[in-house]
Every structure is written in C-alpha cells, then in structure tokens.
Short mmCIF file of C-alpha atoms in Angstrom, two decimals:
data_model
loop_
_atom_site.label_atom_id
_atom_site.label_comp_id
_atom_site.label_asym_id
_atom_site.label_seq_id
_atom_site.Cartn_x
_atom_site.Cartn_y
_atom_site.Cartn_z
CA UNK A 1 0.00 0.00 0.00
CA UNK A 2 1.56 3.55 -0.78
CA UNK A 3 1.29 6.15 1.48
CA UNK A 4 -0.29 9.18 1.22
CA UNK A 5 0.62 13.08 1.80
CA UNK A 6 -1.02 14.27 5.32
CA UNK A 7 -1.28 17.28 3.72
CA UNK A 8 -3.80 15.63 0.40
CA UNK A 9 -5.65 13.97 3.80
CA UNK A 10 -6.64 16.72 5.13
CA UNK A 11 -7.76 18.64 2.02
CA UNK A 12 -10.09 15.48 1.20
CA UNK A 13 -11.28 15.61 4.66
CA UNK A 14 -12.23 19.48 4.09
CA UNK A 15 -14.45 18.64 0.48
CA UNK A 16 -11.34 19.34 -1.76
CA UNK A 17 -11.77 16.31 -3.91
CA UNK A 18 -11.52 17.10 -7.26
CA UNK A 19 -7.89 16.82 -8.32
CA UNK A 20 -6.51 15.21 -5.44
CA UNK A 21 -6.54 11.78 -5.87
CA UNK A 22 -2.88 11.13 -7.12
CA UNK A 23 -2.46 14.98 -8.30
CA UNK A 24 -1.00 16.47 -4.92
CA UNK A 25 2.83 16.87 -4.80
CA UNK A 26 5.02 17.94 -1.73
CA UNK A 27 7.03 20.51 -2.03
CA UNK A 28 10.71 20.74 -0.58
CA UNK A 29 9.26 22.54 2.31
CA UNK A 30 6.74 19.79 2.95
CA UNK A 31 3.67 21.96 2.01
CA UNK A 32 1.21 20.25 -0.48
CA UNK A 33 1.27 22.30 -4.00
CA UNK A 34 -1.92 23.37 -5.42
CA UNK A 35 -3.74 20.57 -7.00
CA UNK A 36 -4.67 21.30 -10.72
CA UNK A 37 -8.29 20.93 -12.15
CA UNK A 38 -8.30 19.02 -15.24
CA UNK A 39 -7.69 22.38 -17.17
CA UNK A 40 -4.47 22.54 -15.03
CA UNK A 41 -5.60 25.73 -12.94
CA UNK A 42 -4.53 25.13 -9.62
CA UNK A 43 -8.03 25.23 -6.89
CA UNK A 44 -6.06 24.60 -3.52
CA UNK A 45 -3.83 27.14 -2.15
CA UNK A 46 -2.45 26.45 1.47
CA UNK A 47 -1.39 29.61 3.51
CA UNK A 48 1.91 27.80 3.96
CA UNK A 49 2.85 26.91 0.48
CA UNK A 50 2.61 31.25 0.49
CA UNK A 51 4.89 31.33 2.83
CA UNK A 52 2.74 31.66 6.21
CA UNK A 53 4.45 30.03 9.10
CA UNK A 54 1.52 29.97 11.61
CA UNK A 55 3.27 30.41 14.36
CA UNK A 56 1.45 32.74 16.20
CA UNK A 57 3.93 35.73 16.45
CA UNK A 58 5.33 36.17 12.91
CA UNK A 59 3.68 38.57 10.57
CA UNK A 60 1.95 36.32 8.07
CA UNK A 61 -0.43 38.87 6.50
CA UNK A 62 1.52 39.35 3.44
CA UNK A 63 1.40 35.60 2.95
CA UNK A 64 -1.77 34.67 3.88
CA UNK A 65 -2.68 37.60 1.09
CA UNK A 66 -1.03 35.62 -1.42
CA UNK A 67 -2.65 32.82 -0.82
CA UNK A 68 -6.03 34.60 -1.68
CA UNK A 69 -5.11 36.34 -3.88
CA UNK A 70 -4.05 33.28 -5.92
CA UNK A 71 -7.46 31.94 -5.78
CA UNK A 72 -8.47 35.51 -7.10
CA UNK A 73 -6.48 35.10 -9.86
CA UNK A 74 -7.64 31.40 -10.70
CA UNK A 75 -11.03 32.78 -10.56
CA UNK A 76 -12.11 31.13 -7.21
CA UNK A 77 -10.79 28.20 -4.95
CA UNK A 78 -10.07 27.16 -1.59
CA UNK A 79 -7.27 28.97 0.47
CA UNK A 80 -6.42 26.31 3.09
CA UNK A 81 -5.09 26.92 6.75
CA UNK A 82 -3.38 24.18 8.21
CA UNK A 83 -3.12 23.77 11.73
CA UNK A 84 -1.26 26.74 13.20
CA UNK A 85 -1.80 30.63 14.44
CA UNK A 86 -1.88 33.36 11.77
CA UNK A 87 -0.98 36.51 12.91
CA UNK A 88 -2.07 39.37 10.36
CA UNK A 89 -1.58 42.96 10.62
CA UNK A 90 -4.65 45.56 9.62
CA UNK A 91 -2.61 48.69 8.72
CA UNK A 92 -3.24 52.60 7.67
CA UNK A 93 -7.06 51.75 7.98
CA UNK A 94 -7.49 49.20 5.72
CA UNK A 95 -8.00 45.30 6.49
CA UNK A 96 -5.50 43.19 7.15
CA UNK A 97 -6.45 40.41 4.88
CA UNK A 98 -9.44 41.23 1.88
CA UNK A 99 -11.35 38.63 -0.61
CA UNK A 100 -10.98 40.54 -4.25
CA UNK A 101 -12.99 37.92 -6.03
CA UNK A 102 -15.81 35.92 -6.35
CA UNK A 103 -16.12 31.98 -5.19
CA UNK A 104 -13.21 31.73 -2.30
CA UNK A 105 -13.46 29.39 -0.09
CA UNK A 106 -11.32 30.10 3.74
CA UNK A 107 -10.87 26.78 5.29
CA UNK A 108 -8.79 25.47 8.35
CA UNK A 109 -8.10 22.42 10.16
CA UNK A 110 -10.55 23.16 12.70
CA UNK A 111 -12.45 25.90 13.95
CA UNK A 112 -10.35 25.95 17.23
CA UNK A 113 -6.81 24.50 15.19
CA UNK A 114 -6.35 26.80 12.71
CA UNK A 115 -6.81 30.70 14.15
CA UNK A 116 -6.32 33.88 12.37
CA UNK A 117 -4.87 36.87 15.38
CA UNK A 118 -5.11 39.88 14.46
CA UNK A 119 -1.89 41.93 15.07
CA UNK A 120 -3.61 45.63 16.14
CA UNK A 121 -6.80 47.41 16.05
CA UNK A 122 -8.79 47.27 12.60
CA UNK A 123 -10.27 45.49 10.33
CA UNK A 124 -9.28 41.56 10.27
CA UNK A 125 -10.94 40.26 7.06
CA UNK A 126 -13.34 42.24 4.19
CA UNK A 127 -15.58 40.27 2.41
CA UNK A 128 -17.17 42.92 0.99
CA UNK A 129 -18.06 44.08 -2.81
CA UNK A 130 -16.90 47.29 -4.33
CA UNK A 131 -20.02 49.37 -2.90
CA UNK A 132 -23.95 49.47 -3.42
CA UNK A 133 -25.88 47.70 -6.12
CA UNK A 134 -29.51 48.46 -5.28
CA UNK A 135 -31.69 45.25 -6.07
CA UNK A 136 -28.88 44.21 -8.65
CA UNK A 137 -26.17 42.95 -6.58
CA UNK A 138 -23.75 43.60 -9.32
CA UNK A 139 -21.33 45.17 -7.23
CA UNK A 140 -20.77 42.95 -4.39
CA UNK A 141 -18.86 40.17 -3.32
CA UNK A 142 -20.09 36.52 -3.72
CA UNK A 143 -20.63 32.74 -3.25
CA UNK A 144 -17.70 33.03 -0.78
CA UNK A 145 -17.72 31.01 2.67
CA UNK A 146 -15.43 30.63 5.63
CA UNK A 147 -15.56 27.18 7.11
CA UNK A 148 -13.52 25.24 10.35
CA UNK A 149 -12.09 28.39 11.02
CA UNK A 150 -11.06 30.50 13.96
CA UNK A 151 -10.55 34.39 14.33
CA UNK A 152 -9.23 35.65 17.57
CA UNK A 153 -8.96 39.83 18.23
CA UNK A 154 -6.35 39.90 20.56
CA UNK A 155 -8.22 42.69 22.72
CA UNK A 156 -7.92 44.91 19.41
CA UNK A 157 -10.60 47.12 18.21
CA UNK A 158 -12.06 47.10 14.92
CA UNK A 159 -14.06 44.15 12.93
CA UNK A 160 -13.60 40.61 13.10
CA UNK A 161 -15.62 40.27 9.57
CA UNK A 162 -16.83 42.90 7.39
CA UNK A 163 -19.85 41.69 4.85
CA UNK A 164 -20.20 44.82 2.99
CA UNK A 165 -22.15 44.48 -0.22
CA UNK A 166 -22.41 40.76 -0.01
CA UNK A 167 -24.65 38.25 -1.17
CA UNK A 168 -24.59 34.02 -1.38
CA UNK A 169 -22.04 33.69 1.78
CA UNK A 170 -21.53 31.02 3.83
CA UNK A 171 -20.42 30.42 7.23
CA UNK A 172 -20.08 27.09 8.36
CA UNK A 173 -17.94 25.96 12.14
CA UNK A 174 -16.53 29.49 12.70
CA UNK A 175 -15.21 30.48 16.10
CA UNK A 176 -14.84 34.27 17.01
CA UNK A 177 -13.09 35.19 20.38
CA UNK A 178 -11.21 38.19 22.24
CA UNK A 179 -12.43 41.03 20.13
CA UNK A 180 -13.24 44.38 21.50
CA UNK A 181 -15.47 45.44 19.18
CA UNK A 182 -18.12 44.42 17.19
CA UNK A 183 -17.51 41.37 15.84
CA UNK A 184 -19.25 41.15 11.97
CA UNK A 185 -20.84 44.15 10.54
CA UNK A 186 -23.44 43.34 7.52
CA UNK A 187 -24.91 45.69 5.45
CA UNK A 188 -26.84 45.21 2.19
CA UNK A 189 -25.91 41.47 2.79
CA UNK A 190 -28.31 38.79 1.02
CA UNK A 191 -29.07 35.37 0.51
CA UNK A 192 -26.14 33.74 3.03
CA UNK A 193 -26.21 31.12 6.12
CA UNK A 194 -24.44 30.59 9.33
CA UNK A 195 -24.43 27.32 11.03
CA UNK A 196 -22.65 26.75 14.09
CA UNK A 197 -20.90 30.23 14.50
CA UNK A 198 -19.49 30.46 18.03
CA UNK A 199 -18.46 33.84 19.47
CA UNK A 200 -17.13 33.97 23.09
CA UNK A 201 -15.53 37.09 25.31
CA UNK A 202 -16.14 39.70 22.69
CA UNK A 203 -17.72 43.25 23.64
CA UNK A 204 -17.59 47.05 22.82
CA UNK A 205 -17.13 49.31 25.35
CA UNK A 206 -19.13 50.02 28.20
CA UNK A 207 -22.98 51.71 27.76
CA UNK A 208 -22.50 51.11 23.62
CA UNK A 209 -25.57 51.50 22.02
CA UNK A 210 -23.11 50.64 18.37
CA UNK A 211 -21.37 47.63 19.54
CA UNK A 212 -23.32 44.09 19.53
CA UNK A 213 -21.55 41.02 18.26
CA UNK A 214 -22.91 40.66 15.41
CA UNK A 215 -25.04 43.57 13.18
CA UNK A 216 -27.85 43.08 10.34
CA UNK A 217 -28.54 46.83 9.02
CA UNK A 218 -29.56 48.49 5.61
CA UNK A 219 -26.58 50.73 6.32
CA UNK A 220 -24.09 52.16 8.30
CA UNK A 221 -23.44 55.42 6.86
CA UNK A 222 -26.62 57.66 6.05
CA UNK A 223 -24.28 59.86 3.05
CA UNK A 224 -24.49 58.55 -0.12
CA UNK A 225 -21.47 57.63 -2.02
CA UNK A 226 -19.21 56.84 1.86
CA UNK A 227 -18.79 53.70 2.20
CA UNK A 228 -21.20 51.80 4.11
CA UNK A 229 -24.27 53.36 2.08
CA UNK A 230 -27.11 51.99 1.15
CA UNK A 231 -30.34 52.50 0.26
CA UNK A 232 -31.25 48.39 -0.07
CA UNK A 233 -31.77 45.80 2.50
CA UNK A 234 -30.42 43.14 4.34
CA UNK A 235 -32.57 39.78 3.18
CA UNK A 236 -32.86 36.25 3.80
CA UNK A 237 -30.04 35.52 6.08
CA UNK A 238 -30.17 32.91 8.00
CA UNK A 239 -28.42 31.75 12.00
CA UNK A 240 -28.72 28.10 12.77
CA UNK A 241 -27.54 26.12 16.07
CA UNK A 242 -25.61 29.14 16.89
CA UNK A 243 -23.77 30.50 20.21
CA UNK A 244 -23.01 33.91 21.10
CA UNK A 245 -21.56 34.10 24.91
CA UNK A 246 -19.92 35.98 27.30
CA UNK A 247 -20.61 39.21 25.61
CA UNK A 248 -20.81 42.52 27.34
CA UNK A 249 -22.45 45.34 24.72
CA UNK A 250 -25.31 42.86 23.21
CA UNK A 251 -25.27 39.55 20.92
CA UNK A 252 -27.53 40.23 17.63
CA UNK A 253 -28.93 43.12 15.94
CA UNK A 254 -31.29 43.69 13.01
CA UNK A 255 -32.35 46.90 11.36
CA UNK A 256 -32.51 49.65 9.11
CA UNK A 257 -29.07 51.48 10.86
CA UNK A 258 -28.21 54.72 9.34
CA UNK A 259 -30.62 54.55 6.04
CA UNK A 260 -34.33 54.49 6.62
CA UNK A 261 -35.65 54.22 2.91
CA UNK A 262 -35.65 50.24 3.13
CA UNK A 263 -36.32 47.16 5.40
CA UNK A 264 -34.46 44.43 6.58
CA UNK A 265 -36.69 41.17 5.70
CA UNK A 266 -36.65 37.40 5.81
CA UNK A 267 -34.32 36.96 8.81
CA UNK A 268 -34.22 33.35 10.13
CA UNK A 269 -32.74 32.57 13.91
CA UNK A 270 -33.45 29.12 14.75
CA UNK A 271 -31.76 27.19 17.48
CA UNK A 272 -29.05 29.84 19.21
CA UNK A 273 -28.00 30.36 22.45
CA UNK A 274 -27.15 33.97 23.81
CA UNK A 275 -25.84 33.94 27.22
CA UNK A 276 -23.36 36.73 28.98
CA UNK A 277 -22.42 37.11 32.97
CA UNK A 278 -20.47 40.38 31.53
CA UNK A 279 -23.54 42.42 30.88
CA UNK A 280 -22.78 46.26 30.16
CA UNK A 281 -25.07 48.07 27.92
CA UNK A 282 -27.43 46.71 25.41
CA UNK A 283 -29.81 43.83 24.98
CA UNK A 284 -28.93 40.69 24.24
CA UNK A 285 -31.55 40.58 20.62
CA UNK A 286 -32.46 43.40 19.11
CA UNK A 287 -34.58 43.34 16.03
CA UNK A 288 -35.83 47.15 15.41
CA UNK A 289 -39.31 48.85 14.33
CA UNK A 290 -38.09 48.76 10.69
CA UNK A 291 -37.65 44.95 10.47
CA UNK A 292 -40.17 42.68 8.54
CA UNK A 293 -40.30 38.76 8.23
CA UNK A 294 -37.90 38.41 11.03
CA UNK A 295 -38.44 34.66 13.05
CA UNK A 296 -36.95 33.64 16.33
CA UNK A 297 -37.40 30.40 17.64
CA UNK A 298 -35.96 28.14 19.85
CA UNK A 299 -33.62 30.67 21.74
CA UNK A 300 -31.73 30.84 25.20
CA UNK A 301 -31.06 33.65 26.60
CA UNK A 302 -28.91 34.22 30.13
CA UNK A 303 -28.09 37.28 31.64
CA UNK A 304 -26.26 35.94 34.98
CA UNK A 305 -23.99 39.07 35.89
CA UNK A 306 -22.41 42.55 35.11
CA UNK A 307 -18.76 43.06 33.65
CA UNK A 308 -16.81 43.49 36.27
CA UNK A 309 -16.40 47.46 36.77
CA UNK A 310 -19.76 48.19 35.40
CA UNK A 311 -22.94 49.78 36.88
CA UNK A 312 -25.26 47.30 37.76
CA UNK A 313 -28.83 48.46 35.54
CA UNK A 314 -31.04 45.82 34.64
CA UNK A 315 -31.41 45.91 31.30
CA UNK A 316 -34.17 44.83 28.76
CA UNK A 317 -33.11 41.64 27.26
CA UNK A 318 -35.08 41.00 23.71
CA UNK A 319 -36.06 44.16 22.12
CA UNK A 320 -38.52 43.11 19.57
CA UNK A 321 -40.43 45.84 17.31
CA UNK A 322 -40.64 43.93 14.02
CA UNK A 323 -43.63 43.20 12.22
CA UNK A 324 -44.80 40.26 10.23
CA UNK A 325 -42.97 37.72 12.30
CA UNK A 326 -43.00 36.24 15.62
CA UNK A 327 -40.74 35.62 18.31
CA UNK A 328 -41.56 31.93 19.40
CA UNK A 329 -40.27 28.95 22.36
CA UNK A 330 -37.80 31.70 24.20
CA UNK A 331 -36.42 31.22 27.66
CA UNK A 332 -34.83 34.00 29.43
CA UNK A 333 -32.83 33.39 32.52
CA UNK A 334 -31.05 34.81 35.23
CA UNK A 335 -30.20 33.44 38.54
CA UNK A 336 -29.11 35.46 41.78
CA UNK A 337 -28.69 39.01 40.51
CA UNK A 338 -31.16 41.65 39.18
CA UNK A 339 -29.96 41.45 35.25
CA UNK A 340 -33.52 41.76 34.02
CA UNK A 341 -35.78 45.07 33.56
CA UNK A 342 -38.38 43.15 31.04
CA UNK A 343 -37.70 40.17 29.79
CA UNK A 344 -39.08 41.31 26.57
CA UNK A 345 -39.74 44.96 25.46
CA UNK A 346 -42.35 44.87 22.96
CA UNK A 347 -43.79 46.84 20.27
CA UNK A 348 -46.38 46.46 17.65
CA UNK A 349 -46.53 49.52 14.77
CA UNK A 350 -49.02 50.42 12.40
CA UNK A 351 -51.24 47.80 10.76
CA UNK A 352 -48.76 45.07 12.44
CA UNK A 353 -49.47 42.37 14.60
CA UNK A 354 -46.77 41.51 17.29
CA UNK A 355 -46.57 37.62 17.80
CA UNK A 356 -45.37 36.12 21.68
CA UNK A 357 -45.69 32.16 21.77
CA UNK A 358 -44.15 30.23 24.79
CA UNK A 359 -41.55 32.95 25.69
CA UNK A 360 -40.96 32.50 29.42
CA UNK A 361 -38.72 33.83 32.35
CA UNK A 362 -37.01 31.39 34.54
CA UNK A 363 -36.12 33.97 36.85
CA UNK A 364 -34.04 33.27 39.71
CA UNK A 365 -34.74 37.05 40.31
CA UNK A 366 -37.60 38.66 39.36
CA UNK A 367 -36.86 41.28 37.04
CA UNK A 368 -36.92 45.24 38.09
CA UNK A 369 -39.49 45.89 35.81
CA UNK A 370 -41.92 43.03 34.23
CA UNK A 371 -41.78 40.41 32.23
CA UNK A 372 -43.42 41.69 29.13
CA UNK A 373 -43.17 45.92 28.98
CA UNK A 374 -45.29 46.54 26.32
CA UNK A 375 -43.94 49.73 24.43
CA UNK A 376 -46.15 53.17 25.08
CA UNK A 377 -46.23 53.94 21.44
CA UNK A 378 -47.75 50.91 19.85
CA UNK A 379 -50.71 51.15 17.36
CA UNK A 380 -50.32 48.06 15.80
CA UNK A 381 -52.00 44.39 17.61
CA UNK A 382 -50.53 41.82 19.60
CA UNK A 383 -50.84 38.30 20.02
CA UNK A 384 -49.47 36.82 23.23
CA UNK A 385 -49.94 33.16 23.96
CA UNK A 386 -48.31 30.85 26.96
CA UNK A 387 -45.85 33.64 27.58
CA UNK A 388 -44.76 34.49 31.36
CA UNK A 389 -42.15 34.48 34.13
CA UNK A 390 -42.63 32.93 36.85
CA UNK A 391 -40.79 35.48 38.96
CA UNK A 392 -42.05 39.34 39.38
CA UNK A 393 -44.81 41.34 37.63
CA UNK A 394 -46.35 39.76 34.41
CA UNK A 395 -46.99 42.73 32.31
CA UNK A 396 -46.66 46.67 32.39
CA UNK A 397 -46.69 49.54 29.80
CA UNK A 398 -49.33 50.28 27.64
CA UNK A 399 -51.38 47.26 27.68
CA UNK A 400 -53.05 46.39 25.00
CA UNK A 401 -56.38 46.20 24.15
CA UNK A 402 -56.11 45.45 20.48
CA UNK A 403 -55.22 42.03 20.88
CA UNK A 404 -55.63 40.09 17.03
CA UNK A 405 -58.87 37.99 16.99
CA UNK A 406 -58.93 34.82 18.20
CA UNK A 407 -59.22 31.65 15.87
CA UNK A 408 -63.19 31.14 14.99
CA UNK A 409 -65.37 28.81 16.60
CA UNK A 410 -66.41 25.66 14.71
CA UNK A 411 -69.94 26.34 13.06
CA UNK A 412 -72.17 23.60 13.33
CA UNK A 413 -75.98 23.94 11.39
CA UNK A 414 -77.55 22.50 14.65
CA UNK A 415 -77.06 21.45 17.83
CA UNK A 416 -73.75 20.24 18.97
CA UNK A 417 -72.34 17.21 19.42
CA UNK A 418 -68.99 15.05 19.80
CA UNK A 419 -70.05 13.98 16.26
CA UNK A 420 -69.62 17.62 15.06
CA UNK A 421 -65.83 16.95 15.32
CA UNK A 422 -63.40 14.84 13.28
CA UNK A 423 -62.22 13.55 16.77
CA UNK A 424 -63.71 13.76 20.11
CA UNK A 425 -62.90 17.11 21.51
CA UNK A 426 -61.54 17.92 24.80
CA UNK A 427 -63.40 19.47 27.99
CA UNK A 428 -63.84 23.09 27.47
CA UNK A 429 -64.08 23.29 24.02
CA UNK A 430 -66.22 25.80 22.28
CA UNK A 431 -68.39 25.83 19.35
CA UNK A 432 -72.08 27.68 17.73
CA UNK A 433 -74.95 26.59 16.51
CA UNK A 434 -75.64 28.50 13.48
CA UNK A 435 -78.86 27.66 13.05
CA UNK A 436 -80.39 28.36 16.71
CA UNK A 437 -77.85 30.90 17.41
CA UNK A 438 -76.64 29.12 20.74
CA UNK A 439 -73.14 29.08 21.86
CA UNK A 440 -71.72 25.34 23.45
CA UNK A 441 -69.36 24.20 25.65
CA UNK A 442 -68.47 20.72 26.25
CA UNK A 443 -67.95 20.41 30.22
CA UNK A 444 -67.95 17.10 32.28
CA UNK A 445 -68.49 14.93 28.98
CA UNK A 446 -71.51 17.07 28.16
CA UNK A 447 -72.73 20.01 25.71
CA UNK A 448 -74.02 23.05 27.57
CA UNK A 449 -75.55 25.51 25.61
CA UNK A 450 -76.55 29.29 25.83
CA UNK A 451 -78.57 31.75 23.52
CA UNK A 452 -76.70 34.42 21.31
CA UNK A 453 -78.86 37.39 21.52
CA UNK A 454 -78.19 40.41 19.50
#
C-alpha cells in the first residue's frame, strides 16, 4: 500500500476532492502544491505553500494575502489553513487580509486548530463588494464562505468580519473570540447562512448603544457615495444552532441602521443560544421597528452578571419591534442578581401584529421591571400566547387592548355534538350553533348551551 501526503488527507477531509486523488505533490518545504483541475488551474492554495508560518507571532499577512489572492487570480478556490496561528496585521485603515474575487473558499483544520490573530486594532478580514448595487447585486462580493475556522482579536478594536455588499455567503464551524469590538458588521448582505458560529468574550465598550456582536442593518453610513451606504436591504439571512456568549455590549442586531428608505426582511434565527455574565449596555436581541419577516425560535437567553467594573442596571433583554414575524419557544434566565428590567420589550406599529408564543422567564430574580413591557407607542395588535415568568410582575406599559382575533369557533348547522368533530374534543371546548344561534361548551363529557342574543 503507498502512502499518502497528510497534507492531500486533510484537504479530502475538508471537500477538496476534485484533483486530489494522485495529483497532490510535496514541495521541498513539505507543504502540499496546489492541486490542478483538469484544465491545469490550480483550486487549492495552502497559507503555507505562500509562505505563512503559523506560528502565532510572525507577521503572516503578506502571505496569507497571497494565498487569496491566488485563488483571485484562478477565478475562485479554496485557500487552506493548516493547523497553526496566523498573525495578520490591519494597517493605515485598511484590512488586514481582503477577498478581491468571487467563489473563495477560507478553510482550516478546525475551527479551534487553525486561528487567524489579528496583530492591532482594525479590520481583520473584508468580504465585501466594491459598494452598493440596489436590487442588482452587481457590485458585491459573492458565493464566498469561511468554514472550520477561527478568528481571535487579541483585545484589538475594529471588525472581526466585514460583509459589505455581499450576497450568497456562507459560514459554516466558525469560532470568534477576544475582540473588542463588534464582531461582523453586515450591510446590504443577502441570501447567506451561518451554522454553528461560536463567538465567546467579545464586547464594545461600556454603555455602547453601536457595539453588539454581530449587526444586520440596511446601512451604516446615512451619506451617499461613503462607504457603508445603502439605500437596499439586508434579506434572507439565516443563523442556525448558533452561540453567542460571554458578551458585554449585546449579541444580535437587526435593522434599518443609518438609512431608513428600506427594510431588513426574511431573517431566520433558529436554534441559538445567547448567554453573557459580563452584561454592560445593550440587549442581548435586538430586532428594530423597521424589520419585517424576522423569526426567532428556539432561543436561550442568560443574563447571569455585570462586567466586572460596570454599573449594575437591569437591562431589557429581547427588544422586539418587528412586524410580520414572531418571536416563538424563548427562555430568558437569570439566577441570583437583578440582570432583568423586562424580559421582553415589545412593540407592535401600524397595521402590524406583534406575535409572543411560549416565551418564558425562569427567573431566579424577578426582574426590576416586568416580564413583558409593552412599548407606550404601539398602534399596531398583539398576540401573546403561553408567555410568562414565573418570577415578578407579568406585564406593564401600555397594555393592549387590540389584541388580534382569536381563531373562529367551529360552526355547526344544529345542535352540537362530539359527532360535530373529526375527533372527540376535549373538555372546554367551544363551538355555535348556526342555526339556533346558541353558543356550546363541552364540560364534564356534556354540551351546555346558551342563547346568542343580538
């Protein structure tokens, strides 16, 4: 049996098939080439091979920018991080490492064996188009994805991740850590997933109202032509089985931001975890009075402490204002301090219909304010259902009184009976008789009626 190249292993474990079998050569370093495609343009290009060393304190930016740029040049490909620490360098306000083309692939050898450090305050990677393409997307950047791959800020300021312009992204086993800033900023981002993104101990600075870890906005500059303008959306972007923790400034954000003209829609968070004992300004999700189409389901969220240093205010934990959507099976806990002014603060706008199922506080301290504060300047309607904590005051605010209809009664021409239902119904159930005007109710087994009158 002949052996194989560790190095061709581990790019077939990644997905880099094509090419490999038989095609990968060492070079005198011991770095796997690039393996050719069958038109002989190379697809693979290991950090290393660039002349990266990955040892955690020499400057591999310039190196690790080869590498991409190859890919760039080949028209797309897979720039591969072997095990090993990457330290790269933002300088004179630009990024320290930047995609410029369409269809790269950044993968490592794990999402906690392969780290990129950054080396000072900045930007750490821009995957971001060359600036606003309303409804086109002609402009940005795309079909990239970043997969089994760690990014570690060092206690720098600046990005983690810019996704400027961006559309058809992916984001698959990516671990985010020791930033002191936000750590991805998205604007007029569409179309992309994350699956099993993990951020831990990353935060702005005290009281930010700018600093969550991760942003979804229209725009983060309202003057046309700056960077960071838009006047499109963020759409259809999706968070699965993902874990934000141990931040201090909030974990997820979605809005409009600095341009109003346009709403973020079709925003997706299913199965995440948000959980912080280092609160210190900002709620842990945030989805604002511009949003549409935004769904949350299946979410933890802890608030357990303050960051050491930092005024002890309860805050609100879930701010939800957006409309067409729902905000669905939610716990919010805390244990033994008072983290929580409302569990939720809620707000319903104009011809909207705020949605509540199964969101409930496990309090170990009953918050300072309620559980549900419903917002003062709602118009809109509200539909609450199995949501409570079971510590503190239920409900405060304006409460509302436009609550959407319930779901109609069964309608039965005569009087009824369990026969009037597909199966037998349970105790309590309610249905009419449209033809004697009577309303029932089946208690103890049996149909009670009483007249309708006009």
């Amino acid at each position: 049996m002949t052996d194989k190249p560790t190095t061709a292993r581990r790019a077939l474990l990644t997905g880099a098939v094509a090419g490999l079998a038989g095609a990968t050569a060492l070079s005198a370093a011991g770095s796997a080439t690039a393996a050719p495609t069958a038109g002989a343009t190379p697809d693979w290009f290991d950090v290393k091979a660039h002349g990266a060393v990955g040892d955690g304190a020499t400057d591999d930016t310039a190196a690790v920018q080869r590498a991409l740029d190859a890919a760039a040049a080949a028209g797309g490909g897979t720039a591969y991080f072997p095990v090993g620490k990457y330290l790269v360098k933002p300088a004179a306000a630009q990024p320290a490492l930047a995609l410029k083309a369409d269809g790269i692939r950044l993968s490592g050898a794990g999402a906690k064996a392969s780290t990129l450090i950054k080396g000072g305050d900045g930007i750490l990677l821009r995957m971001s188009g060359s600036g606003p393409a309303y409804s086109t997307g002609a402009t940005h950047r795309r079909y990239c994805s970043i997969e089994n791959l760690g990014f570690n800020g060092n206690r720098k300021t600046g990005l983690l991740l810019e996704l400027y312009y961006n559309n058809n992204s992916y984001f698959r086993d990516v671990f985010m850590s020791s930033n002191n800033d936000m750590c991805v900023d998205a604007v007029e981002f569409w179309d992309s997933r994350f699956y099993n993104l993990v951020i831990e101990d990353c935060t702005g600075t005290t009281g930010s109202t700018t600093q969550p870890n991760v942003w979804l906005r229209n725009a983060s500059s309202a003057t046309e032509g700056a960077w960071g303008y838009s006047k499109d959306n963020i759409n259809q972007i999706h968070f699965t089985g993902c874990r934000l923790e141990a931040f201090g400034t909030g974990a997820l954000w979605i809005g409009q931001g600095a341009v109003t003209l346009n709403n973020p829609n079709g925003i997706y968070l299913t199965d995440c975890k948000f959980e912080t004992s280092r609160m210190q300004g900002g709620p842990h999700l945030k989805a604002d009075a511009g949003s549409k189409h935004v769904y949350a389901t299946n979410i933890y969220c802890y608030a357990g402490d303050f960051a050491a240093g930092t005024p002890a205010t309860a805050r609100n934990i879930i701010s939800w204002a957006a409309s067409a959507g729902a905000l669905e099976n939610v716990v919010i806990a805390n244990r033994d301090k008072a983290t929580v002014n409302a569990g939720v603060a809620l707000y319903s706008g104009p011809g909207s219909t705020a949605v509540l199922r199964n969101v409930v506080g496990l309090y170990g301290t009953a918050p300072t304010g309620t559980h549900i504060y419903y917002e003062q300047s709602s118009t809109g309607d509200f539909r609450v259902e199995n949501s409570y904590g079971t510590l503190g005051a239920q409900a405060t605010g304006t409460i509302p009184v436009k609550n959407a209809p319930n779901p109609p009664l069964r309608l039965v021409p005569g009087p009824v009976t369990d026969a009037s239902f597909t199966r037998q119904p349970l105790d309590g159930t309610m249905a009419v008789d449209s033809a004697n005007k009577r309303l029932y109710v089946r208690v103890g087994g049996q149909w009670l009626w009483s007249a309708l009158n006009a």
